[in-house]
Tab-separated table of C-alpha atoms in Angstrom:
chain	number	residue	atom	x	y	z
A	1	MET	CA	91.805	120.797	196.360
A	2	ILE	CA	89.186	122.304	194.072
A	3	LEU	CA	91.607	122.211	191.148
A	4	THR	CA	92.303	118.544	191.774
A	5	LEU	CA	88.633	117.791	191.791
A	6	ILE	CA	88.062	119.691	188.535
A	7	LYS	CA	90.999	117.853	187.016
A	8	LYS	CA	89.504	114.544	188.139
A	9	GLU	CA	86.166	115.398	186.504
A	10	ILE	CA	87.877	116.368	183.242
A	11	ASN	CA	90.021	113.242	183.300
A	12	LEU	CA	86.989	111.092	183.852
A	13	GLU	CA	85.187	112.802	181.032
A	14	ILE	CA	88.048	112.383	178.588
A	15	ARG	CA	88.446	108.768	179.538
A	16	ARG	CA	84.798	107.951	179.088
A	17	LYS	CA	84.068	110.154	176.084
A	18	THR	CA	80.638	108.619	175.638
A	19	VAL	CA	78.824	111.293	177.644
A	20	ILE	CA	80.304	114.339	175.965
A	21	SER	CA	79.989	112.841	172.487
A	22	GLY	CA	76.464	111.744	173.314
A	23	LEU	CA	75.578	115.262	174.288
A	24	LEU	CA	77.122	116.666	171.134
A	25	VAL	CA	75.125	114.286	168.987
A	26	TYR	CA	72.006	115.184	170.979
A	27	LEU	CA	72.727	118.853	170.242
A	28	VAL	CA	73.333	118.311	166.537
A	29	SER	CA	70.197	116.218	166.119
A	30	THR	CA	68.093	118.816	167.911
A	31	VAL	CA	69.469	121.569	165.675
A	32	PHE	CA	68.912	119.417	162.633
A	33	ILE	CA	65.321	118.652	163.632
A	34	SER	CA	64.586	122.350	163.949
A	35	TYR	CA	66.232	122.853	160.558
A	36	ILE	CA	64.013	120.207	158.968
A	37	ALA	CA	60.916	121.304	160.856
A	38	PHE	CA	61.229	124.773	159.346
A	39	GLY	CA	61.438	123.284	155.886
A	40	PHE	CA	65.155	123.899	155.184
A	41	LYS	CA	64.523	127.625	155.033
A	42	VAL	CA	66.195	130.501	156.733
A	43	VAL	CA	64.171	131.032	159.891
A	44	GLU	CA	62.967	134.403	161.122
A	45	PRO	CA	65.135	135.989	163.826
A	46	ILE	CA	62.465	135.660	166.490
A	47	SER	CA	62.017	131.928	165.910
A	48	TRP	CA	65.795	131.587	165.679
A	49	SER	CA	66.210	132.943	169.201
A	50	ALA	CA	63.372	130.809	170.547
A	51	LEU	CA	64.788	127.633	168.998
A	52	PHE	CA	68.304	128.459	170.114
A	53	TRP	CA	67.399	128.939	173.771
A	54	ILE	CA	65.090	125.940	173.906
A	55	THR	CA	67.841	123.755	172.453
A	56	LEU	CA	70.318	125.130	174.959
A	57	LEU	CA	67.909	124.650	177.793
A	58	PHE	CA	67.397	120.946	177.098
A	59	THR	CA	71.043	120.297	176.374
A	60	THR	CA	72.282	121.968	179.549
A	61	VAL	CA	69.675	120.328	181.734
A	62	ASN	CA	70.767	116.967	180.416
A	63	THR	CA	74.419	117.902	180.822
A	64	VAL	CA	74.201	119.039	184.386
A	65	ALA	CA	71.696	116.448	185.475
A	66	LYS	CA	74.262	113.690	185.182
A	67	SER	CA	76.710	115.415	187.541
A	68	PHE	CA	75.116	113.844	190.593
A	69	ILE	CA	72.493	111.500	189.214
A	70	GLY	CA	74.996	109.317	187.365
A	71	GLU	CA	77.331	108.848	190.291
A	72	LYS	CA	77.541	105.573	192.129
A	73	LYS	CA	76.547	105.340	195.776
A	74	GLY	CA	79.899	104.177	197.065
A	75	LYS	CA	81.755	107.029	195.485
A	76	ASP	CA	79.691	109.556	197.466
A	77	ILE	CA	80.814	108.086	200.754
A	78	TYR	CA	84.422	107.975	199.617
A	79	PHE	CA	84.412	111.664	198.698
A	80	TYR	CA	82.485	112.484	201.817
A	81	SER	CA	85.356	111.149	203.901
A	82	ILE	CA	88.170	112.965	202.110
A	83	VAL	CA	86.973	116.373	200.934
A	84	SER	CA	84.709	119.159	202.199
A	85	PRO	CA	81.289	119.571	200.547
A	86	GLU	CA	82.144	123.164	199.602
A	87	ALA	CA	85.070	121.958	197.511
A	88	ILE	CA	82.817	119.486	195.761
A	89	ILE	CA	80.097	121.970	194.843
A	90	VAL	CA	82.592	124.613	193.660
A	91	SER	CA	84.463	122.105	191.518
A	92	LYS	CA	81.221	120.699	190.083
A	93	ILE	CA	79.963	124.195	189.247
A	94	CYS	CA	83.261	125.106	187.562
A	95	TYR	CA	83.308	121.896	185.608
A	96	ASN	CA	79.663	122.196	184.569
A	97	PHE	CA	80.230	125.799	183.578
A	98	LEU	CA	83.066	124.630	181.311
A	99	LEU	CA	80.909	121.927	179.793
A	100	CYS	CA	77.850	124.169	179.349
A	101	GLY	CA	80.014	126.879	177.818
A	102	ILE	CA	81.549	124.488	175.295
A	103	LEU	CA	78.168	123.017	174.394
A	104	SER	CA	76.544	126.460	174.110
A	105	PHE	CA	79.212	127.709	171.723
A	106	ALA	CA	78.998	124.497	169.749
A	107	GLY	CA	75.264	124.999	169.602
A	108	PHE	CA	75.729	128.550	168.363
A	109	ALA	CA	78.102	127.298	165.665
A	110	PHE	CA	75.613	124.657	164.497
A	111	PHE	CA	72.803	127.183	164.459
A	112	VAL	CA	74.897	129.521	162.320
A	113	LEU	CA	75.719	126.639	160.003
A	114	PHE	CA	72.201	125.297	159.545
A	115	LEU	CA	69.835	128.104	160.372
A	116	SER	CA	71.733	131.270	159.376
A	117	ASN	CA	73.074	133.942	161.672
A	118	PRO	CA	70.752	136.824	162.579
A	119	ILE	CA	73.040	138.106	165.351
A	120	ASN	CA	74.388	141.589	164.693
A	121	ASP	CA	76.361	142.072	167.851
A	122	ALA	CA	78.364	138.834	168.181
A	123	PHE	CA	80.541	140.001	171.098
A	124	LEU	CA	77.598	140.859	173.314
A	125	PHE	CA	75.890	137.630	172.335
A	126	CYS	CA	78.969	135.591	173.358
A	127	ILE	CA	79.008	137.335	176.735
A	128	THR	CA	75.327	136.480	177.155
A	129	ILE	CA	76.020	132.852	176.315
A	130	LEU	CA	78.820	132.746	178.858
A	131	LEU	CA	76.744	134.359	181.601
A	132	SER	CA	73.757	132.139	180.995
A	133	ALA	CA	75.995	129.069	180.919
A	134	LEU	CA	77.311	130.111	184.349
A	135	GLY	CA	73.746	130.654	185.561
A	136	PHE	CA	72.577	127.266	184.260
A	137	ALA	CA	75.598	125.516	185.752
A	138	SER	CA	75.284	127.112	189.189
A	139	SER	CA	71.586	126.643	189.697
A	140	LEU	CA	71.276	123.255	188.029
A	141	THR	CA	74.171	121.665	189.906
A	142	LEU	CA	72.463	122.168	193.260
A	143	LEU	CA	69.136	120.945	191.883
A	144	SER	CA	70.735	117.861	190.449
A	145	GLY	CA	72.164	117.194	193.900
A	146	ILE	CA	68.641	117.367	195.278
A	147	ALA	CA	67.097	115.284	192.512
A	148	ALA	CA	69.745	112.582	192.854
A	149	LYS	CA	68.504	111.763	196.340
A	150	ALA	CA	64.953	111.037	195.202
A	151	SER	CA	63.725	107.891	193.539
A	152	ASN	CA	62.391	109.275	190.245
A	153	SER	CA	65.327	111.575	189.733
A	154	THR	CA	65.176	112.286	185.984
A	155	ILE	CA	61.568	113.512	186.051
A	156	LEU	CA	62.237	115.447	189.238
A	157	MET	CA	65.255	117.123	187.700
A	158	ALA	CA	63.139	118.510	184.865
A	159	VAL	CA	60.310	119.560	187.152
A	160	LEU	CA	62.634	121.301	189.607
A	161	SER	CA	64.884	122.986	187.132
A	162	PHE	CA	62.641	124.405	184.438
A	163	PRO	CA	60.788	126.976	186.521
A	164	VAL	CA	63.939	127.969	188.393
A	165	ILE	CA	66.003	128.801	185.318
A	166	ILE	CA	63.251	130.603	183.478
A	167	SER	CA	64.334	133.926	184.903
A	168	ILE	CA	67.826	133.435	183.462
A	169	LEU	CA	66.259	132.371	180.181
A	170	LEU	CA	63.972	135.380	180.030
A	171	LEU	CA	66.870	137.777	180.473
A	172	SER	CA	69.002	135.967	177.895
A	173	ILE	CA	66.181	135.982	175.347
A	174	LYS	CA	65.755	139.696	175.875
A	175	ILE	CA	69.454	140.413	175.334
A	176	THR	CA	69.384	138.127	172.282
A	177	LYS	CA	66.579	140.224	170.854
A	178	ASN	CA	68.674	143.341	171.386
A	179	CYS	CA	71.614	141.628	169.659
A	180	ILE	CA	69.418	140.651	166.707
A	181	ASP	CA	68.014	144.154	166.365
A	182	GLY	CA	71.551	145.527	166.560
A	183	LEU	CA	70.718	147.952	169.358
A	184	ASP	CA	73.370	149.918	171.139
A	185	ARG	CA	75.113	147.923	173.853
A	186	SER	CA	74.036	150.329	176.561
A	187	ALA	CA	70.435	149.132	175.964
A	188	SER	CA	71.319	145.749	177.479
A	189	TYR	CA	73.355	146.853	180.485
A	190	ASP	CA	70.419	146.507	182.871
A	191	GLU	CA	69.753	142.935	181.784
A	192	LEU	CA	73.438	142.018	181.972
A	193	THR	CA	73.709	143.408	185.488
A	194	ILE	CA	70.693	141.474	186.702
A	195	LEU	CA	71.900	138.313	184.983
A	196	THR	CA	75.221	138.667	186.796
A	197	ALA	CA	73.432	139.377	190.059
A	198	ILE	CA	71.244	136.261	189.674
A	199	ASN	CA	74.369	134.206	188.951
A	200	CYS	CA	76.123	135.515	192.050
A	201	LEU	CA	73.039	134.773	194.143
A	202	SER	CA	72.676	131.221	192.919
A	203	ILE	CA	76.387	130.473	193.321
A	204	ALA	CA	76.352	131.891	196.852
A	205	PHE	CA	73.270	129.911	197.787
A	206	SER	CA	74.553	126.699	196.248
A	207	TYR	CA	77.744	127.137	198.251
A	208	LEU	CA	75.844	127.701	201.477
A	209	LEU	CA	73.147	125.085	201.019
A	210	PHE	CA	75.032	122.201	199.464
A	211	PRO	CA	76.606	120.914	202.739
A	212	TYR	CA	73.059	120.165	203.984
A	213	ILE	CA	72.249	118.023	200.930
A	214	TRP	CA	75.571	116.276	201.031
A	215	ARG	CA	75.093	115.184	204.611
A	216	SER	CA	72.073	112.999	203.930
B	1	MET	CA	29.408	120.415	224.044
B	2	VAL	CA	32.841	121.968	223.982
B	3	ARG	CA	32.869	125.723	223.875
B	4	ILE	CA	35.706	127.030	221.799
B	5	LYS	CA	36.985	130.395	222.878
B	6	LEU	CA	38.662	132.343	220.098
B	7	ALA	CA	41.922	134.068	220.781
B	8	TRP	CA	41.733	137.878	220.724
B	9	TRP	CA	43.588	138.195	217.418
B	10	LYS	CA	41.182	135.811	215.721
B	11	ILE	CA	38.271	137.976	216.782
B	12	LEU	CA	40.183	141.008	215.545
B	13	THR	CA	40.746	139.218	212.206
B	14	ILE	CA	37.017	138.642	211.861
B	15	ILE	CA	36.233	142.284	212.627
B	16	LEU	CA	38.873	143.569	210.211
B	17	LEU	CA	37.706	141.214	207.439
B	18	TYR	CA	34.151	142.328	208.032
B	19	TYR	CA	35.238	145.931	207.697
B	20	THR	CA	37.182	145.067	204.543
B	21	VAL	CA	34.257	143.390	202.855
B	22	VAL	CA	31.627	145.940	203.851
B	23	GLY	CA	33.878	148.961	203.440
B	24	GLY	CA	35.396	147.586	200.279
B	25	LEU	CA	32.033	147.122	198.636
B	26	LEU	CA	30.156	150.149	200.002
B	27	LEU	CA	32.519	153.036	200.805
B	28	PRO	CA	32.827	155.712	198.119
B	29	VAL	CA	35.643	155.297	195.607
B	30	PRO	CA	37.029	157.868	193.167
B	31	LYS	CA	35.212	157.800	189.829
B	32	LEU	CA	37.798	157.064	187.213
B	33	HIS	CA	37.467	156.504	183.508
B	34	ILE	CA	37.487	152.802	182.427
B	35	LEU	CA	38.199	151.625	185.980
B	36	ASN	CA	34.808	152.629	187.396
B	37	GLU	CA	33.819	150.248	190.140
B	38	THR	CA	36.450	147.658	189.326
B	39	ILE	CA	38.816	149.749	191.425
B	40	ARG	CA	37.285	147.896	194.361
B	41	MET	CA	39.155	144.795	193.260
B	42	ASN	CA	42.201	146.578	194.594
B	43	TYR	CA	40.976	145.850	198.135
B	44	PHE	CA	41.066	142.129	197.516
B	45	HIS	CA	43.813	141.745	194.915
B	46	VAL	CA	46.630	143.624	196.643
B	47	PRO	CA	46.283	141.971	200.084
B	48	MET	CA	46.578	138.513	198.455
B	49	TRP	CA	50.157	139.245	197.414
B	50	PHE	CA	51.075	140.753	200.747
B	51	SER	CA	49.736	137.722	202.496
B	52	MET	CA	51.463	135.378	200.059
B	53	ILE	CA	54.849	137.055	200.447
B	54	PHE	CA	54.485	137.154	204.209
B	55	LEU	CA	53.847	133.390	204.340
B	56	PHE	CA	56.568	132.511	201.818
B	57	THR	CA	59.037	134.573	203.804
B	58	TYR	CA	57.950	132.856	206.983
B	59	SER	CA	58.390	129.436	205.360
B	60	VAL	CA	61.912	130.357	204.194
B	61	TRP	CA	62.717	131.445	207.711
B	62	SER	CA	61.386	128.098	209.031
B	63	SER	CA	63.487	126.262	206.478
B	64	PHE	CA	66.554	128.114	207.698
B	65	LYS	CA	65.671	127.164	211.234
B	66	TYR	CA	65.152	123.562	210.187
B	67	LEU	CA	68.590	123.346	208.580
B	68	LYS	CA	70.100	124.864	211.720
B	69	THR	CA	68.314	122.784	214.333
B	70	GLN	CA	67.086	119.622	212.515
B	71	ASP	CA	63.866	119.959	214.488
B	72	ILE	CA	61.035	118.447	212.445
B	73	LYS	CA	58.541	121.002	213.750
B	74	TYR	CA	60.158	123.727	211.604
B	75	ASP	CA	59.726	121.520	208.546
B	76	ASP	CA	56.009	121.263	209.354
B	77	ASN	CA	55.873	125.066	209.654
B	78	ALA	CA	57.562	125.462	206.257
B	79	ILE	CA	55.291	123.119	204.272
B	80	GLU	CA	52.042	124.356	205.788
B	81	SER	CA	52.875	127.997	205.267
B	82	VAL	CA	53.860	127.302	201.654
B	83	LYS	CA	50.490	125.594	201.155
B	84	VAL	CA	48.548	128.599	202.426
B	85	ALA	CA	50.776	131.022	200.506
B	86	PHE	CA	50.190	129.007	197.359
B	87	VAL	CA	46.419	129.325	197.739
B	88	PHE	CA	46.778	133.079	198.270
B	89	GLY	CA	48.939	133.315	195.165
B	90	GLY	CA	46.300	131.447	193.177
B	91	LEU	CA	43.571	133.758	194.528
B	92	GLY	CA	45.746	136.739	193.660
B	93	LEU	CA	45.977	135.544	190.063
B	94	VAL	CA	42.237	134.870	189.890
B	95	THR	CA	41.248	138.273	191.272
B	96	GLY	CA	43.756	139.877	188.913
B	97	MET	CA	42.272	137.988	185.973
B	98	LEU	CA	38.752	139.074	186.862
B	99	TRP	CA	39.885	142.668	186.999
B	100	GLY	CA	41.852	142.284	183.794
B	101	ASN	CA	38.801	140.931	182.017
B	102	ALA	CA	36.787	143.970	183.068
B	103	THR	CA	39.369	146.603	182.126
B	104	TRP	CA	41.727	145.117	179.570
B	105	GLY	CA	39.042	142.935	177.985
B	106	THR	CA	40.865	139.665	178.401
B	107	PHE	CA	41.580	137.244	181.202
B	108	TRP	CA	45.194	136.675	180.282
B	109	THR	CA	47.713	138.781	178.413
B	110	SER	CA	51.383	138.485	177.614
B	111	ASP	CA	52.069	140.799	180.526
B	112	PRO	CA	55.327	139.965	182.337
B	113	LYS	CA	53.776	140.376	185.734
B	114	LEU	CA	51.123	137.744	185.082
B	115	ASN	CA	53.421	135.277	183.376
B	116	ASN	CA	56.201	135.571	185.914
B	117	THR	CA	53.743	135.026	188.720
B	118	ALA	CA	52.474	131.912	186.978
B	119	ILE	CA	56.063	130.694	186.691
B	120	GLY	CA	56.558	131.499	190.384
B	121	LEU	CA	53.603	129.322	191.292
B	122	LEU	CA	55.068	126.570	189.071
B	123	ILE	CA	58.232	126.736	191.138
B	124	TYR	CA	56.238	126.022	194.260
B	125	SER	CA	54.284	123.243	192.552
B	126	ALA	CA	57.697	121.656	191.994
B	127	TYR	CA	58.288	122.038	195.726
B	128	PHE	CA	55.193	119.924	196.450
B	129	ILE	CA	56.292	117.296	193.907
B	130	LEU	CA	59.731	117.170	195.448
B	131	ARG	CA	58.229	116.578	198.867
B	132	SER	CA	55.934	113.847	197.668
B	133	SER	CA	58.727	111.924	195.953
B	134	LEU	CA	60.899	111.599	199.057
B	135	GLU	CA	60.144	108.972	201.666
B	136	ASP	CA	62.493	109.503	204.571
B	137	GLU	CA	61.265	112.242	206.888
B	138	THR	CA	64.566	113.919	207.816
B	139	GLN	CA	65.914	113.702	204.296
B	140	ARG	CA	62.702	115.108	202.887
B	141	GLY	CA	62.847	117.947	205.386
B	142	ARG	CA	66.404	118.796	204.523
B	143	LEU	CA	66.098	118.654	200.733
B	144	ALA	CA	62.784	120.474	200.743
B	145	ALA	CA	64.279	123.192	202.970
B	146	VAL	CA	67.225	123.607	200.586
B	147	TYR	CA	64.929	123.817	197.581
B	148	ASN	CA	62.597	126.194	199.385
B	149	ILE	CA	65.375	128.643	200.176
B	150	PHE	CA	66.864	128.342	196.732
B	151	SER	CA	63.572	128.845	194.914
B	152	TYR	CA	62.712	131.862	197.082
B	153	THR	CA	65.857	133.597	195.900
B	154	VAL	CA	64.710	133.034	192.309
B	155	PHE	CA	61.084	133.823	193.018
B	156	ILE	CA	61.661	137.327	194.364
B	157	PRO	CA	63.560	138.695	191.338
B	158	LEU	CA	61.077	136.919	189.094
B	159	ILE	CA	58.009	138.712	190.434
B	160	TYR	CA	59.467	141.944	191.806
B	161	ILE	CA	62.482	142.928	189.712
B	162	LEU	CA	62.054	141.519	186.191
B	163	PRO	CA	58.526	142.847	185.544
B	164	ARG	CA	59.660	146.327	186.457
B	165	MET	CA	62.203	146.325	183.641
B	166	THR	CA	59.692	146.096	180.831
B	167	ASP	CA	56.631	147.943	179.794
B	168	SER	CA	53.596	146.445	181.334
B	169	LEU	CA	49.884	146.982	181.386
B	170	HIS	CA	49.815	146.272	185.076
B	171	PRO	CA	49.206	149.258	187.331
B	172	GLY	CA	52.476	150.383	188.819
B	173	ASN	CA	54.541	149.436	185.797
B	174	GLY	CA	55.437	151.278	182.645
B	175	ASN	CA	54.148	154.665	183.883
B	176	ASN	CA	50.738	153.370	184.849
B	177	PRO	CA	49.295	154.842	187.963
B	178	THR	CA	48.848	152.538	190.896
B	179	PHE	CA	48.235	152.187	194.566
B	180	ARG	CA	50.877	154.485	195.969
B	181	LEU	CA	51.372	155.820	199.407
B	182	PHE	CA	50.363	159.386	198.700
B	183	ASP	CA	48.121	159.564	195.674
B	184	THR	CA	45.417	157.172	196.791
B	185	SER	CA	42.344	158.789	198.191
B	186	HIS	CA	41.936	158.710	201.948
B	187	ASN	CA	39.055	156.263	202.106
B	188	MET	CA	40.790	153.794	199.852
B	189	LYS	CA	43.975	153.940	201.834
B	190	LEU	CA	42.098	153.123	204.997
B	191	VAL	CA	40.392	150.074	203.497
B	192	VAL	CA	43.467	148.828	201.636
B	193	TYR	CA	45.656	148.908	204.740
B	194	THR	CA	42.987	147.236	206.811
B	195	ALA	CA	42.559	144.596	204.124
B	196	ILE	CA	46.274	143.908	204.009
B	197	ILE	CA	46.470	143.420	207.738
B	198	ALA	CA	43.254	141.375	207.807
B	199	PHE	CA	44.313	139.005	205.046
B	200	ILE	CA	47.772	138.507	206.516
B	201	MET	CA	46.130	137.613	209.792
B	202	LEU	CA	43.671	135.322	208.020
B	203	GLY	CA	46.609	133.605	206.292
B	204	TRP	CA	48.278	133.109	209.620
B	205	TRP	CA	45.091	131.702	211.064
B	206	LEU	CA	44.704	129.201	208.233
B	207	PHE	CA	48.337	128.282	208.663
B	208	THR	CA	47.907	127.485	212.365
B	209	LEU	CA	44.847	125.364	211.565
B	210	LEU	CA	46.671	123.360	208.911
B	211	LEU	CA	49.638	122.963	211.204
B	212	ARG	CA	47.465	121.661	214.009
B	213	LEU	CA	45.823	119.226	211.594
B	214	ARG	CA	49.235	118.004	210.467
B	215	VAL	CA	50.537	117.491	213.966
B	216	LEU	CA	47.352	115.659	215.010
B	217	LYS	CA	47.549	113.389	212.001
B	218	LYS	CA	51.111	112.519	212.845
B	219	TYR	CA	50.092	111.834	216.420
B	220	GLN	CA	47.269	109.599	215.194
B	221	ASN	CA	49.653	107.605	212.998
B	222	GLU	CA	52.015	107.077	215.886
B	223	THR	CA	49.411	105.888	218.347
B	224	PHE	CA	47.542	103.443	216.146
């Protein structure tokens, strides 16, 4: 059931193409603006990490926001009658995780291309990107479900999501700093554990709470 | 004229608060370098957070109950307790800033405890905005309850776990001494515990008042 739903999302995405390509262009232009804003120079590592996570933040919020906000009213009722809400939220989270992961790695590649690569420990950094993509996907999917029900959903999405994902962002920025400084991996274990714990928490709560949103 | 008889616990709250204020300002405190008399801020700063967490926890519990029962009275409980808790959080920040200005020399620093608390309060501001942008009562109740529970699970790690992982100027973090169970002097312990209980009770009192106001307003709208 969940697999079918994920497949349906991917199929839809491939068929439309506009959304994913739109997001990619959004990402590239953001990276390019930061490149120009810093005067075509190699940026300092600390600004690199700040720019990188801000870019990712905006891209992922835009990515995930459309998972419920863009849907038509009739479709909701159709899905409501054939599948359980748990299946829907799990499939949406998986799909958003996939999308966020792809976009994050694309973002990393563009940053390396335009703004140099200060990362010393690439493996750890990739794990951080994956974990934070999972965190963004799980917490933002539920919030987008909430925001979609309100009238001014795009503003609401930003207002609701930014404070909530700051804790994920803080941890990621800290690990990034460790990666840039080339510290031993054991220095980041605490942060990685807490990041994973926060992810588990937000997935569990999305799973438990989503049926109540879906009903209205 | 209507005579209002206060419930016993409200009278107790007044007595305890009186003791907190008088005792907090007059009882002897240990003479410590730099801290000096600012240590008295402890009596008013610490209880704010206890009161805030108590009310936030209560509102999450009400939200759970609301999702379970769909009874609108639990939604009223949740929003009013969040309101009072928010005020206590703001007061906690303000008292902390006053103390910080006296001892650290600045109102605001890059300290994780301060900044994460500010973010935490932002989360709850978003809660108010969410509520105001939904019209339908049952839908508003349900979505607000979901967001309340969800944000609480983010709020707790944000203010209790993350700040502990870094060095911080805040007492209790990064090897700084703080209000602990056993190393606080006897007099201080007495006042701090009283203050905590008193401010939690005061918070509860304010909450019941706001709740009554809300219910009466609703009643008024229905009758006219």
